[in-house]
Amino acid sequence: FLMKRRPPGSTPLYSSAASDVYKRQPLIKEWKDITTQVSDHQALMLNLKESRFYSRFEDQIGQFESKLSDVDEYLQRLNIIQRKWVYLEPILGRGALPQEQGRFKRVDEEYRAIMLNVGANPKVLNLCSVPGLKDSLEMIAEQLDRCQKALNDFLEEKRSRFSRFYFIGDDDLLEILGQSKNPMVIQNHLKKLFAGIHSVEFSKDTSAIVAMKSSLGECVPLDVRVNIQGEVETWLNDLANGMKQTLQKLLTKALADPSLRIEENPSQISCLAELVHFTESTYSSIASGRLPNYKQELMPMYSALIPCLLYTSPSPRDRQKSRMPSSACKKKK
């Protein structure tokens, strides 16, 4: 009674992963087919009890029922254990959570030994002949649960220190934590952590972040450079604070200038500053009864902005009407 009778050349029940992580570790693949066959045979044993010849084979049927029941339990436990092991092994096997290394190493060796035996003897009923298999599977499942809980607590602690980590999954977070000083890894994940930052610009020695960039290539130098040192959640918090501090100073400067200087400010700051100016001027015009006149004043100014939005250069007359300097309508690439 093989796990699955298969024709030559077909996909095997278990696969030996080619990567160094699994080191040719057999893994059971066709769980559904195996459990379905076991369930079918259990149903067949129940049907045999209805036969008038059941009494003659009662002992043999009882033995098969017991074995099938054990096999069903073993397969269910192995399925759960394998899924947890496949998830935890690449993480804990490379050195994450040093306090759990001893526990996971013992579980890893025990699980590999069981699966190597499965690979060498791929018959379902052979599971019943492995001494102490039930106790071993219970121990492995319990220890893997503890490793999983320790990992979850570790990730939750990191997320509590930097709440933007809740925006990404466990795999991405573990990659960031493991490669916190690798600029290329940081670049890949920043856009998931910050909605407005597509990438950042590093210093020449890649020891600090000096500017942030949008998806359209707009670059905003940070008011204070962010040093990449210490725990990753610490300097990512510094980046978040630096981003807000930089934009706050740029907005304060833009609000102090009544002119709309597009070339001097990020587009977000220019839009916000103009919205504030517009609101203040509109409120003042309504209070003084000059709203129709204010509308006439706005038309030429905003008309002069249209060529800027279309990445064309306005005429000198348009620039004067919009109260912008001659270089205000800078072409963007």
Tab-separated table of C-alpha atoms in Angstrom:
chain	number	residue	atom	x	y	z
A	1	PHE	CA	0.000	0.000	0.000
A	2	LEU	CA	2.158	2.847	-1.329
A	3	MET	CA	1.510	6.471	-0.502
A	4	LYS	CA	0.523	6.779	-4.132
A	5	ARG	CA	0.997	4.357	-6.976
A	6	ARG	CA	2.305	6.390	-9.857
A	7	PRO	CA	3.436	5.617	-13.400
A	8	PRO	CA	7.137	5.928	-14.296
A	9	GLY	CA	8.225	9.498	-14.949
A	10	SER	CA	5.364	11.082	-13.012
A	11	THR	CA	5.815	13.630	-10.234
A	12	PRO	CA	6.945	11.866	-7.024
A	13	LEU	CA	5.014	12.089	-3.771
A	14	TYR	CA	7.847	13.824	-2.002
A	15	SER	CA	10.348	16.247	-3.467
A	16	SER	CA	13.952	16.922	-2.570
A	17	ALA	CA	14.421	20.700	-2.615
A	18	ALA	CA	17.370	21.751	-4.738
A	19	SER	CA	18.337	24.714	-2.595
A	20	ASP	CA	20.925	24.566	0.164
A	21	VAL	CA	18.220	25.495	2.652
A	22	TYR	CA	16.554	22.105	2.539
A	23	LYS	CA	19.702	20.077	1.793
A	24	ARG	CA	17.845	17.503	-0.289
A	25	GLN	CA	15.195	17.146	2.386
A	26	PRO	CA	12.232	14.960	1.295
A	27	LEU	CA	8.908	16.788	1.470
A	28	ILE	CA	5.494	15.210	0.964
A	29	LYS	CA	3.591	16.993	-1.797
A	30	GLU	CA	0.361	15.138	-2.628
A	31	TRP	CA	-1.363	15.469	0.742
A	32	LYS	CA	-4.859	15.521	-0.716
A	33	ASP	CA	-4.373	12.346	-2.721
A	34	ILE	CA	-2.844	10.495	0.221
A	35	THR	CA	-5.515	11.485	2.746
A	36	THR	CA	-8.270	10.741	0.220
A	37	GLN	CA	-6.949	7.217	-0.292
A	38	VAL	CA	-6.735	6.647	3.465
A	39	SER	CA	-10.306	7.913	3.900
A	40	ASP	CA	-11.519	5.645	1.095
A	41	HIS	CA	-9.931	2.617	2.726
A	42	GLN	CA	-11.455	3.537	6.091
A	43	ALA	CA	-14.861	3.750	4.433
A	44	LEU	CA	-14.225	0.353	2.837
A	45	MET	CA	-13.497	-1.164	6.258
A	46	LEU	CA	-16.798	0.189	7.579
A	47	ASN	CA	-18.666	-1.311	4.631
A	48	LEU	CA	-17.072	-4.677	5.224
A	49	LYS	CA	-18.651	-4.744	8.684
A	50	GLU	CA	-22.040	-4.946	6.995
A	51	SER	CA	-21.045	-8.105	5.157
A	52	ARG	CA	-22.385	-11.474	6.349
A	53	PHE	CA	-18.829	-12.782	6.150
A	54	TYR	CA	-17.492	-10.127	8.542
A	55	SER	CA	-17.215	-12.507	11.476
A	56	ARG	CA	-14.690	-14.646	9.600
A	57	PHE	CA	-12.354	-11.669	9.036
A	58	GLU	CA	-13.111	-9.600	12.128
A	59	ASP	CA	-9.555	-9.801	13.487
A	60	GLN	CA	-7.906	-8.813	10.193
A	61	ILE	CA	-10.367	-5.971	9.603
A	62	GLY	CA	-9.852	-4.713	13.157
A	63	GLN	CA	-6.061	-4.631	12.601
A	64	PHE	CA	-6.448	-2.699	9.364
A	65	GLU	CA	-8.860	-0.259	11.004
A	66	SER	CA	-6.365	0.403	13.766
A	67	LYS	CA	-3.516	0.916	11.303
A	68	LEU	CA	-5.584	3.210	9.080
A	69	SER	CA	-6.642	5.245	12.111
A	70	ASP	CA	-2.999	5.646	13.161
A	71	VAL	CA	-1.939	6.518	9.620
A	72	ASP	CA	-4.670	9.154	9.378
A	73	GLU	CA	-3.486	10.732	12.632
A	74	TYR	CA	0.173	10.621	11.577
A	75	LEU	CA	-0.553	12.231	8.219
A	76	GLN	CA	-2.557	15.053	9.775
A	77	ARG	CA	0.251	15.810	12.217
A	78	LEU	CA	2.930	15.541	9.520
A	79	ASN	CA	0.984	17.937	7.288
A	80	ILE	CA	0.833	20.592	10.008
A	81	ILE	CA	4.445	20.021	11.050
A	82	GLN	CA	5.777	20.203	7.495
A	83	ARG	CA	4.017	23.516	6.781
A	84	LYS	CA	5.423	25.064	9.946
A	85	TRP	CA	8.877	23.642	9.346
A	86	VAL	CA	9.011	24.933	5.758
A	87	TYR	CA	8.103	28.405	7.046
A	88	LEU	CA	10.420	28.482	10.060
A	89	GLU	CA	13.499	26.699	8.699
A	90	PRO	CA	14.707	29.471	6.340
A	91	ILE	CA	14.213	32.014	9.139
A	92	LEU	CA	15.577	30.250	12.212
A	93	GLY	CA	18.058	28.208	10.232
A	94	ARG	CA	19.953	31.337	9.160
A	95	GLY	CA	20.390	32.643	12.695
A	96	ALA	CA	17.283	34.684	13.480
A	97	LEU	CA	16.138	34.541	17.110
A	98	PRO	CA	19.364	33.225	18.703
A	99	GLN	CA	17.480	32.357	21.900
A	100	GLU	CA	15.447	29.786	19.934
A	101	GLN	CA	18.349	28.234	18.031
A	102	GLY	CA	18.869	25.324	20.456
A	103	ARG	CA	15.190	24.398	20.503
A	104	PHE	CA	14.782	24.580	16.741
A	105	LYS	CA	17.990	22.649	16.048
A	106	ARG	CA	16.747	19.672	18.071
A	107	VAL	CA	13.359	19.757	16.367
A	108	ASP	CA	14.982	20.154	12.957
A	109	GLU	CA	17.178	17.087	13.409
A	110	GLU	CA	14.238	14.986	14.622
A	111	TYR	CA	11.993	16.065	11.761
A	112	ARG	CA	14.670	15.501	9.110
A	113	ALA	CA	15.288	11.989	10.421
A	114	ILE	CA	11.586	11.136	10.187
A	115	MET	CA	11.264	12.514	6.658
A	116	LEU	CA	14.424	10.768	5.459
A	117	ASN	CA	12.847	7.524	6.660
A	118	VAL	CA	9.663	8.403	4.756
A	119	GLY	CA	11.727	9.074	1.645
A	120	ALA	CA	13.562	5.761	1.961
A	121	ASN	CA	10.352	3.779	2.629
A	122	PRO	CA	7.488	5.600	0.835
A	123	LYS	CA	4.714	3.280	2.033
A	124	VAL	CA	1.950	4.725	4.143
A	125	LEU	CA	1.673	1.729	6.416
A	126	ASN	CA	5.397	1.935	7.192
A	127	LEU	CA	4.539	4.890	9.417
A	128	CYS	CA	2.917	2.437	11.823
A	129	SER	CA	6.190	0.532	12.220
A	130	VAL	CA	8.292	3.554	13.274
A	131	PRO	CA	8.958	3.223	17.031
A	132	GLY	CA	7.670	6.129	19.111
A	133	LEU	CA	6.488	8.091	16.067
A	134	LYS	CA	3.355	9.386	17.783
A	135	ASP	CA	5.283	10.828	20.723
A	136	SER	CA	7.927	12.280	18.395
A	137	LEU	CA	5.330	14.056	16.256
A	138	GLU	CA	3.599	15.462	19.334
A	139	MET	CA	6.938	16.772	20.654
A	140	ILE	CA	7.910	18.290	17.287
A	141	ALA	CA	4.518	19.988	16.894
A	142	GLU	CA	4.712	21.425	20.407
A	143	GLN	CA	8.258	22.735	19.980
A	144	LEU	CA	7.477	24.252	16.567
A	145	ASP	CA	4.486	26.017	18.132
A	146	ARG	CA	6.812	27.531	20.708
A	147	CYS	CA	9.263	28.641	18.012
A	148	GLN	CA	6.374	30.140	16.029
A	149	LYS	CA	5.117	32.012	19.092
A	150	ALA	CA	8.604	33.351	19.821
A	151	LEU	CA	8.896	34.551	16.222
A	152	ASN	CA	5.464	36.200	16.327
A	153	ASP	CA	6.328	37.945	19.601
A	154	PHE	CA	9.603	39.165	18.098
A	155	LEU	CA	7.883	40.586	15.002
A	156	GLU	CA	5.128	42.155	17.095
A	157	GLU	CA	7.744	43.881	19.246
A	158	LYS	CA	9.379	45.340	16.136
A	159	ARG	CA	6.009	46.498	14.792
A	160	SER	CA	5.151	48.134	18.102
A	161	ARG	CA	8.362	50.180	17.831
A	162	PHE	CA	7.679	51.218	14.230
A	163	SER	CA	3.996	51.011	13.375
A	164	ARG	CA	4.565	51.212	9.619
A	165	PHE	CA	5.848	47.620	9.803
A	166	TYR	CA	2.178	46.628	10.011
A	167	PHE	CA	1.924	47.574	6.312
A	168	ILE	CA	4.135	44.654	5.239
A	169	GLY	CA	4.068	40.899	5.701
A	170	ASP	CA	6.274	38.776	7.916
A	171	ASP	CA	8.593	37.745	5.075
A	172	ASP	CA	9.277	41.338	4.033
A	173	LEU	CA	9.779	42.397	7.634
A	174	LEU	CA	12.239	39.579	8.290
A	175	GLU	CA	14.184	40.543	5.172
A	176	ILE	CA	14.383	44.158	6.344
A	177	LEU	CA	15.503	43.130	9.817
A	178	GLY	CA	18.126	40.777	8.438
A	179	GLN	CA	19.439	43.203	5.807
A	180	SER	CA	18.934	46.498	7.629
A	181	LYS	CA	22.230	47.974	6.406
A	182	ASN	CA	21.889	46.848	2.797
A	183	PRO	CA	20.805	49.902	0.722
A	184	MET	CA	19.314	47.849	-2.120
A	185	VAL	CA	17.066	45.860	0.227
A	186	ILE	CA	15.902	49.077	1.893
A	187	GLN	CA	15.077	50.619	-1.485
A	188	ASN	CA	12.840	47.653	-2.382
A	189	HIS	CA	10.682	48.007	0.720
A	190	LEU	CA	10.520	51.753	1.362
A	191	LYS	CA	7.614	52.336	-1.007
A	192	LYS	CA	5.622	49.790	1.012
A	193	LEU	CA	6.351	51.634	4.260
A	194	PHE	CA	5.931	55.236	3.050
A	195	ALA	CA	3.144	56.119	0.640
A	196	GLY	CA	4.947	59.234	-0.601
A	197	ILE	CA	8.505	57.883	-0.776
A	198	HIS	CA	9.334	55.718	-3.768
A	199	SER	CA	13.065	55.618	-3.073
A	200	VAL	CA	15.770	57.486	-1.190
A	201	GLU	CA	19.167	58.906	-2.026
A	202	PHE	CA	22.109	57.706	0.026
A	203	SER	CA	25.353	59.432	0.853
A	204	LYS	CA	28.446	58.387	-1.100
A	205	ASP	CA	29.453	55.875	1.548
A	206	THR	CA	25.803	54.681	1.886
A	207	SER	CA	25.958	55.362	5.618
A	208	ALA	CA	23.107	57.891	5.615
A	209	ILE	CA	19.943	58.915	3.757
A	210	VAL	CA	20.201	62.451	2.401
A	211	ALA	CA	17.109	62.836	0.190
A	212	MET	CA	13.770	61.241	-0.649
A	213	LYS	CA	12.312	60.722	-4.132
A	214	SER	CA	8.799	60.319	-5.471
A	215	SER	CA	7.684	57.824	-8.102
A	216	LEU	CA	7.908	60.653	-10.675
A	217	GLY	CA	11.530	61.348	-9.814
A	218	GLU	CA	10.985	64.484	-7.742
A	219	CYS	CA	13.828	64.707	-5.239
A	220	VAL	CA	13.529	66.470	-1.870
A	221	PRO	CA	16.735	66.833	0.199
A	222	LEU	CA	16.219	66.072	3.867
A	223	ASP	CA	16.758	68.915	6.292
A	224	VAL	CA	18.824	66.572	8.489
A	225	ARG	CA	20.476	63.452	7.105
A	226	VAL	CA	19.387	60.136	8.593
A	227	ASN	CA	22.258	57.916	9.706
A	228	ILE	CA	21.796	54.205	9.012
A	229	GLN	CA	23.030	52.742	12.256
A	230	GLY	CA	21.632	50.812	15.179
A	231	GLU	CA	18.334	48.956	14.990
A	232	VAL	CA	16.417	49.369	11.757
A	233	GLU	CA	13.199	50.551	13.447
A	234	THR	CA	15.167	53.368	15.104
A	235	TRP	CA	16.525	54.965	11.962
A	236	LEU	CA	13.288	54.335	10.049
A	237	ASN	CA	11.557	56.369	12.755
A	238	ASP	CA	14.238	59.021	12.211
A	239	LEU	CA	13.428	58.951	8.493
A	240	ALA	CA	9.710	59.405	9.177
A	241	ASN	CA	10.407	62.311	11.524
A	242	GLY	CA	12.926	63.806	9.101
A	243	MET	CA	10.395	63.627	6.289
A	244	LYS	CA	7.782	65.503	8.344
A	245	GLN	CA	10.319	68.035	9.623
A	246	THR	CA	11.597	68.773	6.124
A	247	LEU	CA	8.120	69.235	4.656
A	248	GLN	CA	7.071	71.376	7.607
A	249	LYS	CA	9.966	73.781	7.057
A	250	LEU	CA	9.327	73.923	3.324
A	251	LEU	CA	5.645	74.649	3.920
A	252	THR	CA	6.416	77.380	6.454
A	253	LYS	CA	8.762	78.997	3.947
A	254	ALA	CA	6.211	78.707	1.123
A	255	LEU	CA	3.432	80.236	3.218
A	256	ALA	CA	5.628	83.216	4.054
A	257	ASP	CA	6.024	83.991	0.333
A	258	PRO	CA	2.847	85.157	-1.462
A	259	SER	CA	4.355	84.171	-4.824
A	260	LEU	CA	3.862	80.638	-6.145
A	261	ARG	CA	7.449	79.516	-6.751
A	262	ILE	CA	7.029	76.133	-8.353
A	263	GLU	CA	10.722	75.611	-9.009
A	264	GLU	CA	11.692	76.084	-5.365
A	265	ASN	CA	9.262	73.725	-3.639
A	266	PRO	CA	8.036	70.151	-4.029
A	267	SER	CA	4.732	69.909	-5.859
A	268	GLN	CA	2.911	68.797	-2.708
A	269	ILE	CA	4.116	71.865	-0.812
A	270	SER	CA	3.307	74.196	-3.722
A	271	CYS	CA	-0.254	72.855	-3.948
A	272	LEU	CA	-0.826	73.064	-0.206
A	273	ALA	CA	0.643	76.565	0.092
A	274	GLU	CA	-1.452	77.813	-2.799
A	275	LEU	CA	-4.556	76.242	-1.260
A	276	VAL	CA	-3.901	78.099	1.993
A	277	HIS	CA	-3.300	81.397	0.168
A	278	PHE	CA	-6.428	80.859	-1.909
A	279	THR	CA	-8.542	80.143	1.181
A	280	GLU	CA	-7.259	83.187	3.040
A	281	SER	CA	-7.744	85.484	0.041
A	282	THR	CA	-11.220	84.124	-0.685
A	283	TYR	CA	-12.307	84.583	2.920
A	284	SER	CA	-10.956	88.131	2.894
A	285	SER	CA	-12.718	88.908	-0.404
A	286	ILE	CA	-16.039	87.589	0.890
A	287	ALA	CA	-15.706	89.652	4.061
A	288	SER	CA	-14.939	92.816	2.088
A	289	GLY	CA	-17.499	92.190	-0.684
A	290	ARG	CA	-14.820	91.953	-3.401
A	291	LEU	CA	-15.412	88.351	-4.420
A	292	PRO	CA	-16.261	89.086	-8.135
A	293	ASN	CA	-13.135	91.232	-8.452
A	294	TYR	CA	-11.018	88.541	-6.815
A	295	LYS	CA	-12.255	86.022	-9.366
A	296	GLN	CA	-11.067	88.292	-12.169
A	297	GLU	CA	-7.660	88.524	-10.497
A	298	LEU	CA	-7.349	84.758	-10.211
A	299	MET	CA	-8.113	83.927	-13.835
A	300	PRO	CA	-4.893	85.270	-15.420
A	301	MET	CA	-2.747	83.889	-12.594
A	302	TYR	CA	-4.110	80.353	-12.880
A	303	SER	CA	-4.117	80.522	-16.661
A	304	ALA	CA	-0.393	81.130	-16.495
A	305	LEU	CA	0.015	77.918	-14.493
A	306	ILE	CA	-1.509	75.717	-17.192
A	307	PRO	CA	1.640	75.710	-19.373
A	308	CYS	CA	3.637	74.703	-16.292
A	309	LEU	CA	1.418	71.696	-15.721
A	310	LEU	CA	1.792	70.772	-19.380
A	311	TYR	CA	5.602	71.043	-19.038
A	312	THR	CA	5.852	74.029	-21.381
A	313	SER	CA	7.345	77.430	-20.747
A	314	PRO	CA	4.934	80.335	-20.254
A	315	SER	CA	5.479	83.654	-21.909
A	316	PRO	CA	7.144	86.511	-19.979
A	317	ARG	CA	3.782	88.272	-19.831
A	318	ASP	CA	2.138	85.187	-18.255
A	319	ARG	CA	4.909	84.949	-15.708
A	320	GLN	CA	4.366	88.571	-14.715
A	321	LYS	CA	0.625	88.082	-14.387
A	322	SER	CA	1.065	85.042	-12.167
A	323	ARG	CA	3.540	86.916	-9.949
A	324	MET	CA	6.148	84.215	-10.554
A	325	PRO	CA	9.853	84.781	-11.288
A	326	SER	CA	11.188	84.215	-14.800
A	327	SER	CA	12.399	80.725	-13.941
A	328	ALA	CA	9.271	79.679	-12.093
A	329	CYS	CA	7.909	77.403	-14.785
A	330	LYS	CA	10.748	74.904	-14.820
A	331	LYS	CA	10.424	72.003	-17.219
A	332	LYS	CA	10.138	68.659	-15.425
A	333	LYS	CA	11.508	65.428	-16.737
